[in-house]
């Protein structure tokens, strides 16, 4: 499993979390924790693009508890989490959890990285207007 966590821009307002290849739930949790640790190094709002590449399949086991954990332990400076799923099961789990009260305000399922960037640009425009 390869997990890549990096700032997407010099302003440190977007983190890209990428999952590539096969993974375990432990590796998934570690990727989430690395992302949140990076976010805690700044005191402004941060968007996260979480991208499970098409070759990634969720591991066997309790998907809901691990994904729900990622949603609930997020740092307070997370503005939006933009989620790009890997397989139909993963997308279904994410879409179901996004509907949970308190989570739906923060997370958005998007089709690809380009759609994530477009959503962030839209959010930035809305922020500038207010």
PDB file of C-alpha atoms in Angstrom:
ATOM      1  CA  UNK A   1       0.000   0.000   0.000  1.00  0.00           C
ATOM      2  CA  UNK A   2       1.183   3.433  -0.818  1.00  0.00           C
ATOM      3  CA  UNK A   3      -0.283   6.343   1.096  1.00  0.00           C
ATOM      4  CA  UNK A   4       0.723   9.828   0.042  1.00  0.00           C
ATOM      5  CA  UNK A   5      -0.135  12.849   2.159  1.00  0.00           C
ATOM      6  CA  UNK A   6       0.968  16.275   0.985  1.00  0.00           C
ATOM      7  CA  UNK A   7       0.015  19.907   0.815  1.00  0.00           C
ATOM      8  CA  UNK A   8      -1.489  20.742  -2.572  1.00  0.00           C
ATOM      9  CA  UNK A   9      -0.483  24.382  -2.455  1.00  0.00           C
ATOM     10  CA  UNK A  10       2.030  26.724  -0.852  1.00  0.00           C
ATOM     11  CA  UNK A  11      -0.704  28.445   1.151  1.00  0.00           C
ATOM     12  CA  UNK A  12      -1.317  25.132   2.957  1.00  0.00           C
ATOM     13  CA  UNK A  13      -5.070  25.317   2.442  1.00  0.00           C
ATOM     14  CA  UNK A  14      -5.537  21.959   0.673  1.00  0.00           C
ATOM     15  CA  UNK A  15      -4.200  18.527   1.636  1.00  0.00           C
ATOM     16  CA  UNK A  16      -4.182  15.673  -0.869  1.00  0.00           C
ATOM     17  CA  UNK A  17      -4.486  12.214   0.698  1.00  0.00           C
ATOM     18  CA  UNK A  18      -3.997   9.450  -1.866  1.00  0.00           C
ATOM     19  CA  UNK A  19      -4.449   5.720  -1.365  1.00  0.00           C
ATOM     20  CA  UNK A  20      -2.822   3.552  -4.036  1.00  0.00           C
ATOM     21  CA  UNK A  21      -2.730  -0.240  -4.276  1.00  0.00           C
ATOM     22  CA  UNK A  22      -4.060  -2.687  -1.704  1.00  0.00           C
ATOM     23  CA  UNK A  23      -4.426  -1.618   1.912  1.00  0.00           C
ATOM     24  CA  UNK A  24      -5.362  -2.729   5.389  1.00  0.00           C
ATOM     25  CA  UNK A  25      -7.628  -0.826   7.766  1.00  0.00           C
ATOM     26  CA  UNK A  26      -4.579  -0.022   9.876  1.00  0.00           C
ATOM     27  CA  UNK A  27      -2.919   1.625   6.864  1.00  0.00           C
ATOM     28  CA  UNK A  28      -6.121   3.521   6.127  1.00  0.00           C
ATOM     29  CA  UNK A  29      -6.247   4.826   9.709  1.00  0.00           C
ATOM     30  CA  UNK A  30      -2.559   5.811   9.531  1.00  0.00           C
ATOM     31  CA  UNK A  31      -3.192   7.787   6.337  1.00  0.00           C
ATOM     32  CA  UNK A  32      -6.072   9.627   7.965  1.00  0.00           C
ATOM     33  CA  UNK A  33      -3.974  10.331  11.068  1.00  0.00           C
ATOM     34  CA  UNK A  34      -1.075  11.690   8.967  1.00  0.00           C
ATOM     35  CA  UNK A  35      -3.485  13.971   7.144  1.00  0.00           C
ATOM     36  CA  UNK A  36      -4.966  15.327  10.356  1.00  0.00           C
ATOM     37  CA  UNK A  37      -1.504  15.805  11.896  1.00  0.00           C
ATOM     38  CA  UNK A  38      -0.498  17.893   8.877  1.00  0.00           C
ATOM     39  CA  UNK A  39      -3.658  19.979   9.194  1.00  0.00           C
ATOM     40  CA  UNK A  40      -2.920  20.671  12.857  1.00  0.00           C
ATOM     41  CA  UNK A  41       0.297  22.472  11.861  1.00  0.00           C
ATOM     42  CA  UNK A  42      -1.720  25.465  10.627  1.00  0.00           C
ATOM     43  CA  UNK A  43      -4.376  27.611  12.282  1.00  0.00           C
ATOM     44  CA  UNK A  44      -6.564  28.344   9.260  1.00  0.00           C
ATOM     45  CA  UNK A  45      -9.245  26.348   7.449  1.00  0.00           C
ATOM     46  CA  UNK A  46      -8.060  23.431   5.316  1.00  0.00           C
ATOM     47  CA  UNK A  47      -9.810  21.359   2.654  1.00  0.00           C
ATOM     48  CA  UNK A  48      -8.890  17.691   2.207  1.00  0.00           C
ATOM     49  CA  UNK A  49      -9.061  15.771  -1.046  1.00  0.00           C
ATOM     50  CA  UNK A  50      -9.163  12.070  -0.181  1.00  0.00           C
ATOM     51  CA  UNK A  51      -8.535  10.055  -3.326  1.00  0.00           C
ATOM     52  CA  UNK A  52      -8.743   6.271  -3.427  1.00  0.00           C
ATOM     53  CA  UNK A  53      -7.295   5.406  -6.804  1.00  0.00           C
ATOM     54  CA  UNK A  54      -9.350   3.076  -9.038  1.00  0.00           C
ATOM     55  CA  UNK A  55      -7.130   0.083  -8.215  1.00  0.00           C
ATOM     56  CA  UNK A  56      -7.851   0.398  -4.478  1.00  0.00           C
ATOM     57  CA  UNK A  57     -10.447  -1.846  -2.910  1.00  0.00           C
ATOM     58  CA  UNK A  58     -11.594  -1.438   0.653  1.00  0.00           C
ATOM     59  CA  UNK A  59     -10.184  -4.226   2.815  1.00  0.00           C
ATOM     60  CA  UNK A  60     -12.403  -6.836   4.385  1.00  0.00           C
ATOM     61  CA  UNK A  61     -13.705  -6.018   7.808  1.00  0.00           C
ATOM     62  CA  UNK A  62     -15.629  -3.238   9.444  1.00  0.00           C
ATOM     63  CA  UNK A  63     -15.509  -0.467   6.845  1.00  0.00           C
ATOM     64  CA  UNK A  64     -18.142   1.649   8.528  1.00  0.00           C
ATOM     65  CA  UNK A  65     -16.333   2.037  11.856  1.00  0.00           C
ATOM     66  CA  UNK A  66     -13.030   3.048  10.208  1.00  0.00           C
ATOM     67  CA  UNK A  67     -14.610   5.521   7.813  1.00  0.00           C
ATOM     68  CA  UNK A  68     -16.861   6.909  10.547  1.00  0.00           C
ATOM     69  CA  UNK A  69     -13.784   7.348  12.771  1.00  0.00           C
ATOM     70  CA  UNK A  70     -12.126   9.392  10.025  1.00  0.00           C
ATOM     71  CA  UNK A  71     -15.223  11.587   9.837  1.00  0.00           C
ATOM     72  CA  UNK A  72     -15.536  12.118  13.593  1.00  0.00           C
ATOM     73  CA  UNK A  73     -11.913  12.730  14.702  1.00  0.00           C
ATOM     74  CA  UNK A  74     -11.269  15.443  12.130  1.00  0.00           C
ATOM     75  CA  UNK A  75      -9.505  18.604  13.304  1.00  0.00           C
ATOM     76  CA  UNK A  76     -11.666  21.682  13.909  1.00  0.00           C
ATOM     77  CA  UNK A  77      -9.912  23.553  11.102  1.00  0.00           C
ATOM     78  CA  UNK A  78     -11.219  21.208   8.394  1.00  0.00           C
ATOM     79  CA  UNK A  79     -13.484  23.166   6.080  1.00  0.00           C
ATOM     80  CA  UNK A  80     -14.473  20.418   3.613  1.00  0.00           C
ATOM     81  CA  UNK A  81     -13.509  16.835   2.931  1.00  0.00           C
ATOM     82  CA  UNK A  82     -13.838  15.983  -0.746  1.00  0.00           C
ATOM     83  CA  UNK A  83     -14.067  12.228  -1.200  1.00  0.00           C
ATOM     84  CA  UNK A  84     -13.217  10.364  -4.367  1.00  0.00           C
ATOM     85  CA  UNK A  85     -14.213   6.696  -4.023  1.00  0.00           C
ATOM     86  CA  UNK A  86     -12.551   3.628  -5.451  1.00  0.00           C
ATOM     87  CA  UNK A  87     -15.169   0.942  -5.867  1.00  0.00           C
ATOM     88  CA  UNK A  88     -18.948   0.820  -5.741  1.00  0.00           C
ATOM     89  CA  UNK A  89     -19.005  -0.565  -2.194  1.00  0.00           C
ATOM     90  CA  UNK A  90     -16.656   2.147  -0.954  1.00  0.00           C
ATOM     91  CA  UNK A  91     -18.680   4.845  -2.643  1.00  0.00           C
ATOM     92  CA  UNK A  92     -21.907   3.439  -1.175  1.00  0.00           C
ATOM     93  CA  UNK A  93     -20.443   3.422   2.361  1.00  0.00           C
ATOM     94  CA  UNK A  94     -19.151   6.982   2.005  1.00  0.00           C
ATOM     95  CA  UNK A  95     -22.426   8.274   0.563  1.00  0.00           C
ATOM     96  CA  UNK A  96     -24.396   6.613   3.377  1.00  0.00           C
ATOM     97  CA  UNK A  97     -22.163   8.069   6.095  1.00  0.00           C
ATOM     98  CA  UNK A  98     -22.205  11.529   4.533  1.00  0.00           C
ATOM     99  CA  UNK A  99     -25.952  11.620   5.209  1.00  0.00           C
ATOM    100  CA  UNK A 100     -25.371  11.338   8.976  1.00  0.00           C
ATOM    101  CA  UNK A 101     -26.163  14.594  10.772  1.00  0.00           C
ATOM    102  CA  UNK A 102     -22.996  16.536  11.541  1.00  0.00           C
ATOM    103  CA  UNK A 103     -21.060  14.811   8.793  1.00  0.00           C
ATOM    104  CA  UNK A 104     -23.051  15.987   5.788  1.00  0.00           C
ATOM    105  CA  UNK A 105     -22.036  19.603   6.398  1.00  0.00           C
ATOM    106  CA  UNK A 106     -18.324  18.777   6.082  1.00  0.00           C
ATOM    107  CA  UNK A 107     -17.961  15.999   3.504  1.00  0.00           C
ATOM    108  CA  UNK A 108     -18.783  15.947  -0.191  1.00  0.00           C
ATOM    109  CA  UNK A 109     -18.471  13.002  -2.586  1.00  0.00           C
ATOM    110  CA  UNK A 110     -16.969  14.071  -5.923  1.00  0.00           C
ATOM    111  CA  UNK A 111     -16.137  12.172  -9.105  1.00  0.00           C
ATOM    112  CA  UNK A 112     -12.461  13.058  -9.541  1.00  0.00           C
ATOM    113  CA  UNK A 113      -9.626  15.395  -8.539  1.00  0.00           C
ATOM    114  CA  UNK A 114     -10.692  18.001 -11.094  1.00  0.00           C
ATOM    115  CA  UNK A 115     -14.196  18.101  -9.597  1.00  0.00           C
ATOM    116  CA  UNK A 116     -12.651  18.467  -6.134  1.00  0.00           C
ATOM    117  CA  UNK A 117     -10.587  21.452  -7.286  1.00  0.00           C
ATOM    118  CA  UNK A 118     -13.670  22.999  -8.908  1.00  0.00           C
ATOM    119  CA  UNK A 119     -15.627  22.599  -5.658  1.00  0.00           C
ATOM    120  CA  UNK A 120     -12.801  24.192  -3.649  1.00  0.00           C
ATOM    121  CA  UNK A 121     -12.688  27.119  -6.085  1.00  0.00           C
ATOM    122  CA  UNK A 122     -16.455  27.561  -5.681  1.00  0.00           C
ATOM    123  CA  UNK A 123     -16.164  27.456  -1.881  1.00  0.00           C
ATOM    124  CA  UNK A 124     -13.368  30.032  -2.010  1.00  0.00           C
ATOM    125  CA  UNK A 125     -15.541  32.353  -4.123  1.00  0.00           C
ATOM    126  CA  UNK A 126     -18.426  31.989  -1.665  1.00  0.00           C
ATOM    127  CA  UNK A 127     -16.085  32.766   1.236  1.00  0.00           C
ATOM    128  CA  UNK A 128     -14.774  35.880  -0.511  1.00  0.00           C
ATOM    129  CA  UNK A 129     -18.330  37.161  -1.040  1.00  0.00           C
ATOM    130  CA  UNK A 130     -19.274  36.832   2.623  1.00  0.00           C
TER     131      UNK A 130
END
